[in-house]
PDB file of C-alpha atoms in Angstrom:
ATOM      1  CA  MET K  26     -28.365  17.940 -24.906  1.00  0.00           C
ATOM      2  CA  THR K  27     -26.834  16.765 -21.618  1.00  0.00           C
ATOM      3  CA  ARG K  28     -26.201  13.062 -21.128  1.00  0.00           C
ATOM      4  CA  GLN K  29     -25.673  11.464 -17.761  1.00  0.00           C
ATOM      5  CA  ILE K  30     -23.729   8.277 -17.176  1.00  0.00           C
ATOM      6  CA  VAL K  31     -24.606   6.330 -14.051  1.00  0.00           C
ATOM      7  CA  VAL K  32     -21.845   3.991 -12.946  1.00  0.00           C
ATOM      8  CA  ALA K  33     -23.195   2.679  -9.666  1.00  0.00           C
ATOM      9  CA  SER K  34     -21.290  -0.612  -9.628  1.00  0.00           C
ATOM     10  CA  LEU K  35     -17.884   1.086  -9.673  1.00  0.00           C
ATOM     11  CA  TYR K  36     -18.285   2.644  -6.252  1.00  0.00           C
ATOM     12  CA  SER K  37     -18.980   1.384  -2.786  1.00  0.00           C
ATOM     13  CA  SER K  38     -19.888   3.496   0.205  1.00  0.00           C
ATOM     14  CA  GLU K  39     -16.134   3.608   0.916  1.00  0.00           C
ATOM     15  CA  GLY K  40     -15.287   5.141  -2.471  1.00  0.00           C
ATOM     16  CA  ALA K  41     -13.768   3.816  -5.670  1.00  0.00           C
ATOM     17  CA  THR K  42     -12.878   0.141  -5.890  1.00  0.00           C
ATOM     18  CA  PHE K  43     -10.539  -0.604  -8.752  1.00  0.00           C
ATOM     19  CA  GLY K  44      -8.643  -3.685  -7.644  1.00  0.00           C
ATOM     20  CA  THR K  45      -6.749  -4.703  -4.537  1.00  0.00           C
ATOM     21  CA  SER K  46      -3.336  -3.405  -3.494  1.00  0.00           C
ATOM     22  CA  GLU K  47      -0.624  -5.489  -1.871  1.00  0.00           C
ATOM     23  CA  VAL K  48      -0.431  -5.492   1.923  1.00  0.00           C
ATOM     24  CA  GLN K  49       2.665  -6.575   3.824  1.00  0.00           C
ATOM     25  CA  SER K  50       2.827  -7.213   7.566  1.00  0.00           C
ATOM     26  CA  LEU K  51       5.812  -6.166   9.709  1.00  0.00           C
ATOM     27  CA  THR K  52       6.135  -8.205  12.907  1.00  0.00           C
ATOM     28  CA  ILE K  53       8.791  -8.126  15.616  1.00  0.00           C
ATOM     29  CA  THR K  54       9.203 -11.234  17.787  1.00  0.00           C
ATOM     30  CA  GLY K  55      11.376 -11.970  20.817  1.00  0.00           C
ATOM     31  CA  SER K  56      10.160  -9.018  22.926  1.00  0.00           C
ATOM     32  CA  PRO K  57      13.058  -6.599  22.342  1.00  0.00           C
ATOM     33  CA  THR K  58      13.480  -3.865  24.920  1.00  0.00           C
ATOM     34  CA  GLY K  59      15.575  -1.524  22.798  1.00  0.00           C
ATOM     35  CA  GLY K  60      17.454  -0.997  19.586  1.00  0.00           C
ATOM     36  CA  THR K  61      16.460  -0.049  16.078  1.00  0.00           C
ATOM     37  CA  PHE K  62      15.914  -1.523  12.637  1.00  0.00           C
ATOM     38  CA  THR K  63      15.887  -0.299   9.049  1.00  0.00           C
ATOM     39  CA  LEU K  64      13.654  -1.196   6.125  1.00  0.00           C
ATOM     40  CA  THR K  65      14.765  -1.433   2.491  1.00  0.00           C
ATOM     41  CA  PHE K  66      12.526  -1.125  -0.569  1.00  0.00           C
ATOM     42  CA  GLY K  67      13.547  -0.548  -4.176  1.00  0.00           C
ATOM     43  CA  GLY K  68      17.220  -0.351  -3.251  1.00  0.00           C
ATOM     44  CA  MET K  69      16.658   2.478  -0.756  1.00  0.00           C
ATOM     45  CA  THR K  70      16.991   2.127   3.035  1.00  0.00           C
ATOM     46  CA  THR K  71      15.135   4.038   5.752  1.00  0.00           C
ATOM     47  CA  SER K  72      16.805   5.808   8.611  1.00  0.00           C
ATOM     48  CA  ALA K  73      16.842   3.876  11.914  1.00  0.00           C
ATOM     49  CA  ILE K  74      13.369   3.091  13.311  1.00  0.00           C
ATOM     50  CA  ALA K  75      12.904   2.496  17.051  1.00  0.00           C
ATOM     51  CA  HIS K  76      11.932  -0.983  18.256  1.00  0.00           C
ATOM     52  CA  ASN K  77       8.653   0.398  19.663  1.00  0.00           C
ATOM     53  CA  ALA K  78       7.665   2.546  16.675  1.00  0.00           C
ATOM     54  CA  SER K  79       4.075   3.385  15.853  1.00  0.00           C
ATOM     55  CA  ALA K  80       2.532   2.643  12.458  1.00  0.00           C
ATOM     56  CA  GLY K  81       2.797   6.368  11.682  1.00  0.00           C
ATOM     57  CA  THR K  82       6.550   6.349  12.332  1.00  0.00           C
ATOM     58  CA  VAL K  83       7.022   3.348  10.014  1.00  0.00           C
ATOM     59  CA  GLN K  84       4.905   5.072   7.343  1.00  0.00           C
ATOM     60  CA  THR K  85       6.910   8.309   7.590  1.00  0.00           C
ATOM     61  CA  ALA K  86      10.185   6.379   7.273  1.00  0.00           C
ATOM     62  CA  LEU K  87       8.967   4.501   4.183  1.00  0.00           C
ATOM     63  CA  LEU K  88       7.545   7.620   2.507  1.00  0.00           C
ATOM     64  CA  ALA K  89      10.954   9.295   2.874  1.00  0.00           C
ATOM     65  CA  LEU K  90      12.408   6.736   0.431  1.00  0.00           C
ATOM     66  CA  SER K  91      12.790   7.919  -3.156  1.00  0.00           C
ATOM     67  CA  SER K  92      11.626   4.464  -4.278  1.00  0.00           C
ATOM     68  CA  ILE K  93       8.146   5.164  -2.811  1.00  0.00           C
ATOM     69  CA  ASP K  94       6.109   8.096  -4.164  1.00  0.00           C
ATOM     70  CA  THR K  95       3.845  10.355  -2.113  1.00  0.00           C
ATOM     71  CA  GLY K  96       0.892   8.261  -1.048  1.00  0.00           C
ATOM     72  CA  GLY K  97       2.838   5.123  -1.952  1.00  0.00           C
ATOM     73  CA  VAL K  98       2.197   3.407   1.385  1.00  0.00           C
ATOM     74  CA  SER K  99      -0.140   3.706   4.328  1.00  0.00           C
ATOM     75  CA  CYS K 100       0.466   1.908   7.595  1.00  0.00           C
ATOM     76  CA  GLY K 101      -1.896   0.754  10.303  1.00  0.00           C
ATOM     77  CA  GLY K 102      -1.885  -1.362  13.436  1.00  0.00           C
ATOM     78  CA  GLY K 103       1.030  -1.294  15.840  1.00  0.00           C
ATOM     79  CA  PRO K 104       2.706  -0.100  17.883  1.00  0.00           C
ATOM     80  CA  LEU K 105       5.649  -2.456  17.624  1.00  0.00           C
ATOM     81  CA  PRO K 106       6.800  -4.799  19.046  1.00  0.00           C
ATOM     82  CA  GLY K 107       3.517  -5.913  20.649  1.00  0.00           C
ATOM     83  CA  SER K 108       1.400  -5.607  17.505  1.00  0.00           C
ATOM     84  CA  SER K 109       2.138  -5.970  13.799  1.00  0.00           C
ATOM     85  CA  VAL K 110       2.183  -3.001  11.451  1.00  0.00           C
ATOM     86  CA  SER K 111       0.317  -3.470   8.158  1.00  0.00           C
ATOM     87  CA  ILE K 112       1.820  -1.724   5.124  1.00  0.00           C
ATOM     88  CA  THR K 113      -0.614  -1.118   2.250  1.00  0.00           C
ATOM     89  CA  PHE K 114       0.853  -0.015  -1.073  1.00  0.00           C
ATOM     90  CA  GLY K 115      -0.841   2.807  -2.970  1.00  0.00           C
ATOM     91  CA  GLY K 116      -0.057   5.538  -5.477  1.00  0.00           C
ATOM     92  CA  LYS K 117       2.017   4.236  -8.392  1.00  0.00           C
ATOM     93  CA  LEU K 118       2.509   0.966  -6.476  1.00  0.00           C
ATOM     94  CA  ALA K 119      -1.227   0.243  -6.142  1.00  0.00           C
ATOM     95  CA  ARG K 120      -2.553  -3.027  -7.568  1.00  0.00           C
ATOM     96  CA  GLN K 121       0.983  -4.234  -8.352  1.00  0.00           C
ATOM     97  CA  ASN K 122       2.955  -7.214  -7.155  1.00  0.00           C
ATOM     98  CA  VAL K 123       5.794  -5.384  -5.398  1.00  0.00           C
ATOM     99  CA  ALA K 124       8.998  -6.763  -3.905  1.00  0.00           C
ATOM    100  CA  THR K 125       8.840  -7.713  -0.247  1.00  0.00           C
ATOM    101  CA  ILE K 126      10.341  -5.062   2.010  1.00  0.00           C
ATOM    102  CA  THR K 127      13.528  -6.294   3.688  1.00  0.00           C
ATOM    103  CA  SER K 128      14.901  -5.373   7.100  1.00  0.00           C
ATOM    104  CA  THR K 129      18.158  -5.066   8.992  1.00  0.00           C
ATOM    105  CA  SER K 130      17.885  -5.503  12.749  1.00  0.00           C
ATOM    106  CA  SER K 131      19.857  -3.885  15.551  1.00  0.00           C
ATOM    107  CA  LEU K 132      17.252  -4.873  18.152  1.00  0.00           C
ATOM    108  CA  THR K 133      18.423  -5.506  21.712  1.00  0.00           C
ATOM    109  CA  GLY K 134      17.117  -7.245  24.838  1.00  0.00           C
ATOM    110  CA  GLY K 135      14.403  -9.813  24.922  1.00  0.00           C
ATOM    111  CA  THR K 136      14.925 -13.345  23.645  1.00  0.00           C
ATOM    112  CA  SER K 137      16.424 -13.511  20.132  1.00  0.00           C
ATOM    113  CA  PRO K 138      14.469 -10.564  18.704  1.00  0.00           C
ATOM    114  CA  ALA K 139      13.729 -10.848  14.991  1.00  0.00           C
ATOM    115  CA  ILE K 140      11.794  -9.036  12.267  1.00  0.00           C
ATOM    116  CA  SER K 141       9.427 -10.771   9.868  1.00  0.00           C
ATOM    117  CA  ILE K 142       7.827  -9.172   6.806  1.00  0.00           C
ATOM    118  CA  THR K 143       5.216 -11.180   4.927  1.00  0.00           C
ATOM    119  CA  THR K 144       2.712 -10.479   2.190  1.00  0.00           C
ATOM    120  CA  THR K 145      -0.781 -10.804   3.649  1.00  0.00           C
ATOM    121  CA  THR K 146      -2.813  -9.538   0.668  1.00  0.00           C
ATOM    122  CA  THR K 147      -1.847 -10.265  -2.913  1.00  0.00           C
ATOM    123  CA  PRO K 148      -2.641  -7.488  -5.405  1.00  0.00           C
ATOM    124  CA  ALA K 149      -5.385  -7.857  -7.999  1.00  0.00           C
ATOM    125  CA  GLU K 150      -6.052  -5.717 -11.023  1.00  0.00           C
ATOM    126  CA  ALA K 151      -9.504  -4.309 -11.528  1.00  0.00           C
ATOM    127  CA  PRO K 152     -11.540  -6.112 -14.142  1.00  0.00           C
ATOM    128  CA  ILE K 153     -11.043  -4.659 -17.588  1.00  0.00           C
ATOM    129  CA  LEU K 154     -14.264  -2.912 -18.488  1.00  0.00           C
ATOM    130  CA  ALA K 155     -14.533  -1.120 -21.786  1.00  0.00           C
ATOM    131  CA  GLY K 156     -17.099  -0.218 -24.380  1.00  0.00           C
ATOM    132  CA  THR K 157     -18.610   2.728 -26.175  1.00  0.00           C
ATOM    133  CA  ILE K 158     -21.056   5.415 -25.188  1.00  0.00           C
ATOM    134  CA  ASN K 159     -22.707   7.058 -28.177  1.00  0.00           C
ATOM    135  CA  GLY K 160     -19.908   5.666 -30.347  1.00  0.00           C
ATOM    136  CA  ILE K 161     -17.142   7.066 -28.111  1.00  0.00           C
ATOM    137  CA  PRO K 162     -14.785   4.450 -26.629  1.00  0.00           C
ATOM    138  CA  PHE K 163     -14.342   4.337 -22.860  1.00  0.00           C
ATOM    139  CA  SER K 164     -12.588   2.181 -20.301  1.00  0.00           C
ATOM    140  CA  ILE K 165     -12.864   1.786 -16.554  1.00  0.00           C
ATOM    141  CA  GLU K 166      -9.674   3.834 -16.171  1.00  0.00           C
ATOM    142  CA  SER K 167     -10.999   6.739 -18.237  1.00  0.00           C
ATOM    143  CA  LEU K 168     -14.254   6.748 -16.259  1.00  0.00           C
ATOM    144  CA  ARG K 169     -12.329   6.655 -12.981  1.00  0.00           C
ATOM    145  CA  ASP K 170     -10.217   9.612 -14.099  1.00  0.00           C
ATOM    146  CA  LEU K 171     -13.351  11.585 -14.946  1.00  0.00           C
ATOM    147  CA  LEU K 172     -15.071  10.731 -11.672  1.00  0.00           C
ATOM    148  CA  THR K 173     -12.158  11.445  -9.323  1.00  0.00           C
TER     149      THR K 173
END
């Protein structure tokens, strides 16, 4: 006998939704015309990042850190300095309250260039859903693992 489990409420048209991950925003002010900066997370520091880096460049620099696993961040927005870069935590850092990334600036030109990193989305765990199916215990996490 084959049994089918329909779990429609766990998925949206975008895919699985199991909580919200933290998002931090990287902003450069003061209109720098040159220079670089570094980012530090989990005690590890990136190589120098250009003042006008794209979101992809920031993402590559962060993913090179041993404190961030593969898929641990994704970046959007940018390019700097005209637009902010959003940094969304994923992988093992998903749905966790992580430390704020810090920066060291060597930006030049402009008027008092500075870097600001703020948390724009606070993480939230998925609701704990559990029960039994035909006497077998299940949880939202075990269903997610089976469905992905």
